[in-house]
């Protein structure tokens, strides 16, 4: 049923108050980032098989419901189609994410593309210049799309167990990555995809529903997780502040230190590659060439398998033991649990799985499960400051820093990053392609 009259609003809230409910928000423009978008309408389905669609900005609506949008966004303990998107619309954080639940239930990323009706495809193809195109697509077509979503999502809502792992993930990840996305990145006219620029800003889009949980980050064809350092791509990214700069913090030998945590091995606070190089080359002092070779050897051993002659080094012997213990558990149970969240990664979902490939996936999961709480702490600390966390890329973060705040905030952010013996290297620059090393 499509809601037509304002006096019906209160009865809707009363009706869903004590019922299990699914909400599907529909944006005004699917090709505009949620952070700068508006809510066109919302689909509501309750456990007694009653469905409604409430228009807020649509050509077919008889009365305006826009003043009630926040009441819907304030709802708690309901299932929402995309919690990250929901939070960017200023929605309540105390909701359950359908896409995350799908990922936990089926161990695969949610694919929403097959829910769009032919009418949606037609309007999007023919009216590319219409900024609020979803406001003219017939409400019945939006309803048909949402019914498809409900058909697959609702049985899962009714039957899935919201275990501790899901609840922890649901509480943290959508909130962290929605805020980073919403902060945006300031760009110049040199940015190569002007069609995704809005008022000198572009917006990233993280997908953490990957097999390992390590988020990809691409929006409308632009890959923020793999920006080339050599082709000029980064030269378009600048600080939003008249007196400000971009500040990058990069973990030093992050994976090596994460592995050391896994196996209970104490590494020195100094250079990891110098430490291992002394084993490799049986020397107390490394040349520059030996140092570079040490880096290459370490990463080859950790990602490609450990050669027998290196098992004499205690660290690699313990790593090798861990790899095959993990492999044994996987073969026995057909899954492994990630180190912190205890989310299951199933053997059948890893193509051509081997002991080393499983270990690499396990390590990527650990990387994200260690990094994301650090991102959360940084965002909480920056609340009230102008400085923004604008990009996370596996082993590094990028901040847009207001100079007036730098002396106060940067030492604390470095402290958050380095907790747990994870030292960082820092760079600063007015342009992302021209970053210079700095020591604080």
Short mmCIF file of C-alpha atoms in Angstrom, two decimals:
data_model
loop_
_atom_site.label_atom_id
_atom_site.label_comp_id
_atom_site.label_asym_id
_atom_site.label_seq_id
_atom_site.Cartn_x
_atom_site.Cartn_y
_atom_site.Cartn_z
CA UNK A 1 0.00 0.00 0.00
CA UNK A 2 1.21 3.50 -0.85
CA UNK A 3 0.62 6.03 1.91
CA UNK A 4 -1.31 9.04 0.65
CA UNK A 5 -2.46 11.04 3.67
CA UNK A 6 -0.63 12.71 6.51
CA UNK A 7 -3.07 11.50 9.18
CA UNK A 8 -1.98 7.91 8.48
CA UNK A 9 1.61 8.52 9.65
CA UNK A 10 1.06 8.04 13.38
CA UNK A 11 -0.81 4.79 12.85
CA UNK A 12 2.17 3.46 10.87
CA UNK A 13 4.51 4.04 13.81
CA UNK A 14 2.04 2.48 16.22
CA UNK A 15 1.63 -0.53 13.96
CA UNK A 16 5.33 -1.33 13.60
CA UNK A 17 6.22 -0.56 17.23
CA UNK A 18 6.17 -4.18 18.45
CA UNK A 19 6.60 -6.05 15.17
CA UNK A 20 9.71 -7.32 13.43
CA UNK A 21 10.21 -4.86 10.58
CA UNK A 22 12.24 -4.45 7.39
CA UNK A 23 13.00 -0.98 6.00
CA UNK A 24 14.32 -0.34 2.49
CA UNK A 25 15.27 3.31 1.83
CA UNK A 26 15.17 4.46 -1.80
CA UNK A 27 17.38 7.41 -2.72
CA UNK A 28 16.46 10.22 -5.08
CA UNK A 29 19.41 9.33 -7.32
CA UNK A 30 21.18 5.96 -7.42
CA UNK A 31 24.14 7.54 -9.19
CA UNK A 32 24.86 10.12 -6.52
CA UNK A 33 26.72 9.23 -3.34
CA UNK A 34 24.44 8.69 -0.35
CA UNK A 35 26.31 11.36 1.65
CA UNK A 36 24.97 14.06 -0.66
CA UNK A 37 21.67 12.38 -1.53
CA UNK A 38 18.09 12.57 -0.27
CA UNK A 39 15.51 9.96 0.63
CA UNK A 40 12.93 9.57 -2.13
CA UNK A 41 10.74 7.06 -0.31
CA UNK A 42 10.91 4.20 2.14
CA UNK A 43 9.49 0.69 1.97
CA UNK A 44 8.23 -0.90 5.19
CA UNK A 45 7.42 -4.58 5.65
CA UNK A 46 6.27 -6.17 8.90
CA UNK A 47 6.20 -9.77 10.05
CA UNK A 48 2.45 -10.11 9.52
CA UNK A 49 2.93 -9.61 5.76
CA UNK A 50 1.82 -5.97 5.67
CA UNK A 51 3.79 -3.67 3.40
CA UNK A 52 3.78 0.07 2.84
CA UNK A 53 5.72 2.58 0.80
CA UNK A 54 6.01 6.15 2.11
CA UNK A 55 6.95 8.84 -0.45
CA UNK A 56 8.96 11.84 0.74
CA UNK A 57 10.12 13.40 -2.52
CA UNK A 58 8.16 11.99 -5.42
CA UNK A 59 5.99 13.35 -8.23
CA UNK A 60 3.09 11.00 -7.37
CA UNK A 61 2.69 11.92 -3.72
CA UNK A 62 -0.54 13.66 -2.75
CA UNK A 63 0.82 15.20 0.44
CA UNK A 64 4.29 15.98 1.71
CA UNK A 65 5.71 13.61 4.32
CA UNK A 66 9.20 15.15 4.26
CA UNK A 67 8.88 16.59 7.77
CA UNK A 68 8.49 13.04 9.09
CA UNK A 69 11.66 11.61 7.49
CA UNK A 70 13.68 11.83 10.70
CA UNK A 71 11.00 9.94 12.63
CA UNK A 72 11.54 6.97 10.34
CA UNK A 73 15.31 7.34 10.49
CA UNK A 74 15.12 7.33 14.30
CA UNK A 75 13.51 3.88 14.42
CA UNK A 76 15.39 1.28 16.46
CA UNK A 77 15.77 -2.51 16.42
CA UNK A 78 14.59 -2.84 12.83
CA UNK A 79 16.28 -4.50 9.84
CA UNK A 80 17.55 -2.02 7.26
CA UNK A 81 18.63 -2.80 3.73
CA UNK A 82 22.02 -1.06 3.97
CA UNK A 83 23.12 0.22 7.37
CA UNK A 84 26.11 2.18 6.03
CA UNK A 85 23.77 4.03 3.71
CA UNK A 86 21.21 4.38 6.50
CA UNK A 87 23.74 6.13 8.76
CA UNK A 88 24.73 8.51 5.97
CA UNK A 89 21.08 9.53 5.77
CA UNK A 90 21.29 10.35 9.51
CA UNK A 91 19.65 7.11 10.55
CA UNK A 92 19.73 5.54 14.01
CA UNK A 93 22.73 3.26 14.63
CA UNK A 94 20.69 0.76 16.66
CA UNK A 95 19.49 -1.23 13.64
CA UNK A 96 20.43 -4.53 11.97
CA UNK A 97 22.11 -4.52 8.57
CA UNK A 98 20.59 -6.85 5.97
CA UNK A 99 23.70 -6.84 3.75
CA UNK A 100 25.94 -7.83 6.64
CA UNK A 101 23.49 -10.51 7.72
CA UNK A 102 23.50 -11.91 4.18
CA UNK A 103 27.31 -11.96 4.22
CA UNK A 104 27.38 -13.78 7.56
CA UNK A 105 24.66 -16.22 6.50
CA UNK A 106 25.87 -17.11 3.00
CA UNK A 107 29.57 -16.14 3.21
CA UNK A 108 29.26 -14.02 0.07
CA UNK A 109 28.80 -10.37 -0.77
CA UNK A 110 25.25 -9.19 -1.34
CA UNK A 111 24.47 -8.58 -5.03
CA UNK A 112 21.75 -5.98 -5.41
CA UNK A 113 21.90 -5.51 -9.18
CA UNK A 114 19.26 -8.12 -10.05
CA UNK A 115 16.57 -6.38 -7.98
CA UNK A 116 16.23 -3.37 -10.29
CA UNK A 117 13.18 -3.56 -12.55
CA UNK A 118 13.26 -2.90 -16.32
CA UNK A 119 11.57 0.41 -15.57
CA UNK A 120 14.46 1.46 -13.34
CA UNK A 121 16.96 0.52 -16.01
CA UNK A 122 14.96 2.44 -18.64
CA UNK A 123 14.71 5.66 -16.63
CA UNK A 124 18.36 5.56 -15.58
CA UNK A 125 19.47 4.98 -19.17
CA UNK A 126 17.21 7.61 -20.79
CA UNK A 127 17.37 10.35 -18.15
CA UNK A 128 21.03 10.57 -17.23
CA UNK A 129 20.81 14.37 -16.85
CA UNK A 130 17.86 14.22 -14.45
CA UNK A 131 19.43 14.72 -11.04
CA UNK A 132 16.54 13.29 -8.98
CA UNK A 133 15.55 10.57 -11.45
CA UNK A 134 14.08 8.19 -8.87
CA UNK A 135 11.43 10.77 -7.99
CA UNK A 136 9.77 10.23 -11.39
CA UNK A 137 10.04 6.44 -11.57
CA UNK A 138 6.52 5.16 -10.75
CA UNK A 139 6.06 4.24 -7.09
CA UNK A 140 4.64 0.89 -8.17
CA UNK A 141 8.02 0.11 -9.76
CA UNK A 142 9.85 1.04 -6.55
CA UNK A 143 7.39 -1.21 -4.73
CA UNK A 144 8.08 -4.09 -7.14
CA UNK A 145 11.82 -3.69 -6.61
CA UNK A 146 11.43 -3.72 -2.83
CA UNK A 147 9.21 -6.79 -2.98
CA UNK A 148 12.04 -8.64 -4.72
CA UNK A 149 14.42 -7.55 -1.99
CA UNK A 150 11.98 -8.63 0.71
CA UNK A 151 11.43 -12.02 -0.92
CA UNK A 152 15.06 -12.97 -0.32
CA UNK A 153 15.82 -10.92 2.78
CA UNK A 154 12.82 -11.66 4.96
CA UNK A 155 13.29 -15.42 5.48
CA UNK A 156 16.84 -14.63 6.56
CA UNK A 157 15.58 -11.97 9.00
CA UNK A 158 13.18 -14.47 10.53
CA UNK A 159 15.59 -17.39 10.80
CA UNK A 160 19.14 -16.10 11.08
CA UNK A 161 20.86 -15.99 14.45
CA UNK A 162 22.26 -12.60 15.37
CA UNK A 163 25.31 -14.00 17.13
CA UNK A 164 27.95 -12.05 19.02
CA UNK A 165 30.25 -11.82 16.00
CA UNK A 166 27.51 -10.36 13.79
CA UNK A 167 26.44 -7.89 16.48
CA UNK A 168 30.00 -6.62 17.00
CA UNK A 169 30.55 -6.23 13.27
CA UNK A 170 27.14 -4.60 12.76
CA UNK A 171 27.87 -2.14 15.54
CA UNK A 172 31.31 -1.03 14.34
CA UNK A 173 31.95 -1.41 10.62
CA UNK A 174 28.99 0.44 9.04
CA UNK A 175 29.51 3.37 11.44
CA UNK A 176 33.25 3.65 10.83
CA UNK A 177 33.20 3.42 7.05
CA UNK A 178 30.07 5.51 6.58
CA UNK A 179 31.76 8.39 8.41
CA UNK A 180 35.00 8.13 6.45
CA UNK A 181 33.00 8.14 3.20
CA UNK A 182 30.90 11.11 4.27
CA UNK A 183 34.00 13.18 5.07
CA UNK A 184 34.82 13.22 1.34
CA UNK A 185 38.08 14.15 -0.38
CA UNK A 186 38.74 17.60 -1.79
CA UNK A 187 39.93 17.68 -5.42
CA UNK A 188 41.02 20.20 -8.02
CA UNK A 189 39.82 20.56 -11.61
CA UNK A 190 42.55 18.09 -12.60
CA UNK A 191 40.51 15.19 -11.22
CA UNK A 192 39.99 12.78 -14.10
CA UNK A 193 36.34 11.91 -13.52
CA UNK A 194 34.48 15.25 -13.23
CA UNK A 195 31.14 13.43 -13.38
CA UNK A 196 31.61 12.23 -9.78
CA UNK A 197 32.74 15.60 -8.39
CA UNK A 198 30.27 17.64 -6.33
CA UNK A 199 31.33 21.09 -5.12
CA UNK A 200 35.03 20.16 -5.35
CA UNK A 201 34.55 16.93 -3.41
CA UNK A 202 34.54 13.25 -4.30
CA UNK A 203 33.34 10.41 -2.11
CA UNK A 204 34.72 6.95 -1.57
CA UNK A 205 32.67 3.76 -1.15
CA UNK A 206 33.95 0.91 0.99
CA UNK A 207 32.77 -2.65 0.55
CA UNK A 208 33.75 -4.68 3.61
CA UNK A 209 31.61 -7.67 2.60
CA UNK A 210 34.55 -9.37 0.91
CA UNK A 211 35.64 -12.93 1.66
CA UNK A 212 38.30 -11.78 4.12
CA UNK A 213 36.52 -8.65 5.35
CA UNK A 214 39.30 -6.46 3.95
CA UNK A 215 37.39 -3.56 2.37
CA UNK A 216 37.64 -2.65 -1.27
CA UNK A 217 37.10 1.03 -2.01
CA UNK A 218 35.78 2.11 -5.40
CA UNK A 219 32.99 4.42 -6.49
CA UNK A 220 31.57 4.57 -10.01
CA UNK A 221 34.76 3.24 -11.56
CA UNK A 222 37.31 5.18 -9.54
CA UNK A 223 39.42 2.91 -7.33
CA UNK A 224 40.50 4.78 -4.20
CA UNK A 225 42.33 1.71 -2.87
CA UNK A 226 44.76 1.58 -5.79
CA UNK A 227 45.57 5.15 -6.80
CA UNK A 228 48.65 5.18 -9.00
CA UNK A 229 51.58 7.10 -7.52
CA UNK A 230 53.24 7.76 -10.88
CA UNK A 231 50.54 8.75 -13.41
CA UNK A 232 49.34 12.00 -11.84
CA UNK A 233 46.11 10.60 -10.36
CA UNK A 234 47.06 11.71 -6.86
CA UNK A 235 47.93 15.27 -7.93
CA UNK A 236 44.22 16.21 -7.94
CA UNK A 237 43.78 15.57 -4.19
CA UNK A 238 44.35 18.55 -1.91
CA UNK A 239 43.40 19.83 1.53
CA UNK A 240 39.98 21.41 1.99
CA UNK A 241 41.47 24.00 4.33
CA UNK A 242 43.00 27.28 3.22
CA UNK A 243 45.61 26.65 5.89
CA UNK A 244 45.83 22.89 5.96
CA UNK A 245 47.56 19.82 4.56
CA UNK A 246 47.14 16.12 3.88
CA UNK A 247 48.80 13.91 6.47
CA UNK A 248 49.48 10.23 5.85
CA UNK A 249 50.32 7.61 8.46
CA UNK A 250 51.67 4.32 7.17
CA UNK A 251 52.21 1.25 9.35
CA UNK A 252 55.78 -0.04 9.21
CA UNK A 253 55.93 -3.75 8.24
CA UNK A 254 52.31 -4.11 9.36
CA UNK A 255 51.73 -7.71 8.30
CA UNK A 256 54.99 -8.91 9.84
CA UNK A 257 54.02 -7.38 13.18
CA UNK A 258 50.49 -8.78 12.94
CA UNK A 259 51.93 -12.23 12.34
CA UNK A 260 54.19 -11.82 15.34
CA UNK A 261 51.09 -11.11 17.45
CA UNK A 262 49.44 -14.24 16.08
CA UNK A 263 52.31 -16.55 16.93
CA UNK A 264 53.36 -14.86 20.17
CA UNK A 265 56.77 -13.71 18.97
CA UNK A 266 58.35 -10.54 20.38
CA UNK A 267 59.77 -8.34 17.63
CA UNK A 268 62.02 -5.36 18.29
CA UNK A 269 60.63 -1.84 18.12
CA UNK A 270 63.16 -0.88 15.44
CA UNK A 271 63.43 -1.87 11.78
CA UNK A 272 62.01 -5.31 11.10
CA UNK A 273 63.95 -5.67 7.87
CA UNK A 274 67.24 -4.90 9.59
CA UNK A 275 66.36 -7.46 12.26
CA UNK A 276 65.67 -10.24 9.76
CA UNK A 277 68.50 -9.17 7.46
CA UNK A 278 70.99 -9.99 10.19
CA UNK A 279 69.70 -13.58 10.10
CA UNK A 280 69.62 -13.76 6.31
CA UNK A 281 73.13 -12.41 5.73
CA UNK A 282 74.77 -13.43 9.02
CA UNK A 283 76.02 -9.92 9.73
CA UNK A 284 75.58 -7.24 12.36
CA UNK A 285 75.40 -4.35 9.86
CA UNK A 286 73.43 -4.34 6.59
CA UNK A 287 74.35 -2.53 3.42
CA UNK A 288 71.58 -0.64 1.60
CA UNK A 289 71.42 -3.44 -0.96
CA UNK A 290 71.12 -6.09 1.76
CA UNK A 291 68.35 -4.08 3.45
CA UNK A 292 66.30 -4.03 0.24
CA UNK A 293 66.97 -7.73 -0.32
CA UNK A 294 65.87 -8.41 3.27
CA UNK A 295 62.46 -6.82 2.57
CA UNK A 296 62.01 -8.93 -0.54
CA UNK A 297 63.03 -12.16 1.19
CA UNK A 298 60.69 -11.58 4.14
CA UNK A 299 57.64 -10.92 1.99
CA UNK A 300 58.44 -13.84 -0.32
CA UNK A 301 58.61 -16.20 2.63
CA UNK A 302 55.45 -14.94 4.29
CA UNK A 303 53.27 -14.85 1.19
CA UNK A 304 54.79 -17.58 -0.96
CA UNK A 305 55.79 -20.23 1.57
CA UNK A 306 58.80 -20.72 3.81
CA UNK A 307 61.81 -22.53 2.36
CA UNK A 308 63.37 -25.23 4.56
CA UNK A 309 66.64 -23.39 5.11
CA UNK A 310 64.78 -20.49 6.73
CA UNK A 311 63.08 -22.70 9.31
CA UNK A 312 66.23 -22.37 11.41
CA UNK A 313 65.15 -18.78 12.13
CA UNK A 314 62.81 -18.99 15.18
CA UNK A 315 60.26 -16.53 13.80
CA UNK A 316 59.76 -18.41 10.54
CA UNK A 317 59.67 -21.77 12.28
CA UNK A 318 56.79 -20.54 14.43
CA UNK A 319 55.05 -19.04 11.38
CA UNK A 320 55.37 -22.33 9.52
CA UNK A 321 53.90 -24.24 12.46
CA UNK A 322 50.99 -21.78 12.65
CA UNK A 323 50.27 -22.04 8.90
CA UNK A 324 49.92 -25.80 9.01
CA UNK A 325 47.97 -25.82 12.27
CA UNK A 326 45.51 -23.43 10.65
CA UNK A 327 45.38 -25.61 7.53
CA UNK A 328 44.71 -28.69 9.66
CA UNK A 329 41.80 -26.96 11.43
CA UNK A 330 40.36 -25.85 8.10
CA UNK A 331 40.50 -29.36 6.64
CA UNK A 332 38.87 -30.79 9.77
CA UNK A 333 36.03 -28.28 10.13
CA UNK A 334 35.85 -26.88 6.55
CA UNK A 335 36.20 -23.35 7.92
CA UNK A 336 38.42 -21.17 10.07
CA UNK A 337 37.36 -18.38 12.40
CA UNK A 338 38.89 -14.93 12.06
CA UNK A 339 41.17 -14.02 14.97
CA UNK A 340 39.14 -11.29 16.71
CA UNK A 341 35.53 -11.29 15.50
CA UNK A 342 35.43 -15.10 15.14
CA UNK A 343 33.66 -14.82 11.79
CA UNK A 344 33.73 -18.04 9.79
CA UNK A 345 35.60 -18.20 6.48
CA UNK A 346 34.59 -21.40 4.70
CA UNK A 347 37.08 -23.50 2.78
CA UNK A 348 34.64 -23.98 -0.12
CA UNK A 349 34.61 -20.22 -0.79
CA UNK A 350 38.35 -19.99 -1.38
CA UNK A 351 39.29 -20.85 -4.95
CA UNK A 352 42.16 -23.36 -5.26
CA UNK A 353 42.80 -23.15 -1.54
CA UNK A 354 46.21 -24.14 -0.17
CA UNK A 355 47.77 -23.78 3.26
CA UNK A 356 49.57 -20.57 2.26
CA UNK A 357 46.57 -19.05 0.51
CA UNK A 358 44.41 -19.72 3.55
CA UNK A 359 47.03 -18.08 5.75
CA UNK A 360 47.10 -15.00 3.50
CA UNK A 361 43.30 -14.69 3.72
CA UNK A 362 43.44 -15.16 7.47
CA UNK A 363 46.07 -12.42 7.69
CA UNK A 364 43.97 -9.99 5.64
CA UNK A 365 41.07 -10.62 8.02
CA UNK A 366 43.32 -9.93 11.01
CA UNK A 367 44.62 -6.74 9.38
CA UNK A 368 41.09 -5.38 9.07
CA UNK A 369 40.00 -6.53 12.51
CA UNK A 370 42.95 -4.71 14.09
CA UNK A 371 42.72 -1.58 11.91
CA UNK A 372 38.99 -0.91 12.11
CA UNK A 373 38.88 -0.40 15.91
CA UNK A 374 41.79 2.01 15.49
CA UNK A 375 39.80 3.93 12.86
CA UNK A 376 36.85 4.02 15.25
CA UNK A 377 39.02 5.47 18.02
CA UNK A 378 40.43 8.11 15.67
CA UNK A 379 36.97 9.15 14.48
CA UNK A 380 35.73 9.39 18.07
CA UNK A 381 38.76 11.47 19.02
CA UNK A 382 38.28 13.83 16.05
CA UNK A 383 34.65 14.50 16.95
CA UNK A 384 34.51 18.25 17.53
CA UNK A 385 37.60 19.04 15.46
CA UNK A 386 37.66 20.28 11.86
CA UNK A 387 40.35 17.77 10.83
CA UNK A 388 38.92 14.77 8.97
CA UNK A 389 39.92 11.14 8.43
CA UNK A 390 39.36 10.84 4.67
CA UNK A 391 40.92 7.58 3.48
CA UNK A 392 41.88 4.16 4.80
CA UNK A 393 43.98 1.89 2.61
CA UNK A 394 44.92 -1.41 4.30
CA UNK A 395 48.10 -0.30 6.08
CA UNK A 396 47.71 3.48 6.02
CA UNK A 397 45.33 6.35 6.70
CA UNK A 398 45.04 9.81 5.17
CA UNK A 399 43.93 12.84 7.18
CA UNK A 400 42.90 16.29 5.99
CA UNK A 401 44.40 18.44 8.74
CA UNK A 402 43.58 21.99 9.78
CA UNK A 403 46.94 23.58 10.67
CA UNK A 404 45.45 25.22 13.77
CA UNK A 405 44.70 21.76 15.22
CA UNK A 406 47.80 19.87 14.09
CA UNK A 407 49.95 20.20 17.21
CA UNK A 408 47.10 19.07 19.43
CA UNK A 409 45.66 16.16 17.47
CA UNK A 410 48.49 14.52 15.52
CA UNK A 411 50.43 13.15 18.53
CA UNK A 412 47.25 11.54 19.88
CA UNK A 413 46.32 10.00 16.52
CA UNK A 414 49.85 8.63 16.15
CA UNK A 415 49.50 7.18 19.64
CA UNK A 416 46.25 5.43 18.66
CA UNK A 417 47.83 4.01 15.51
CA UNK A 418 50.94 2.77 17.32
CA UNK A 419 49.21 1.02 20.21
CA UNK A 420 50.11 -2.65 20.30
CA UNK A 421 53.62 -2.08 18.93
CA UNK A 422 52.58 -0.99 15.43
CA UNK A 423 54.95 1.92 14.59
CA UNK A 424 53.99 4.31 11.80
CA UNK A 425 55.84 6.45 9.31
CA UNK A 426 54.37 9.89 8.56
CA UNK A 427 54.22 12.08 5.48
CA UNK A 428 52.72 15.52 4.93
CA UNK A 429 51.94 17.62 1.87
CA UNK A 430 49.53 20.09 0.33
CA UNK A 431 48.98 17.73 -2.60
CA UNK A 432 48.63 13.95 -2.32
CA UNK A 433 51.25 13.37 -5.02
CA UNK A 434 53.81 15.54 -3.20
CA UNK A 435 54.08 14.07 0.28
CA UNK A 436 57.27 14.46 2.30
CA UNK A 437 58.43 12.35 5.24
CA UNK A 438 58.16 13.98 8.65
CA UNK A 439 59.04 12.97 12.20
CA UNK A 440 56.90 14.14 15.12
#
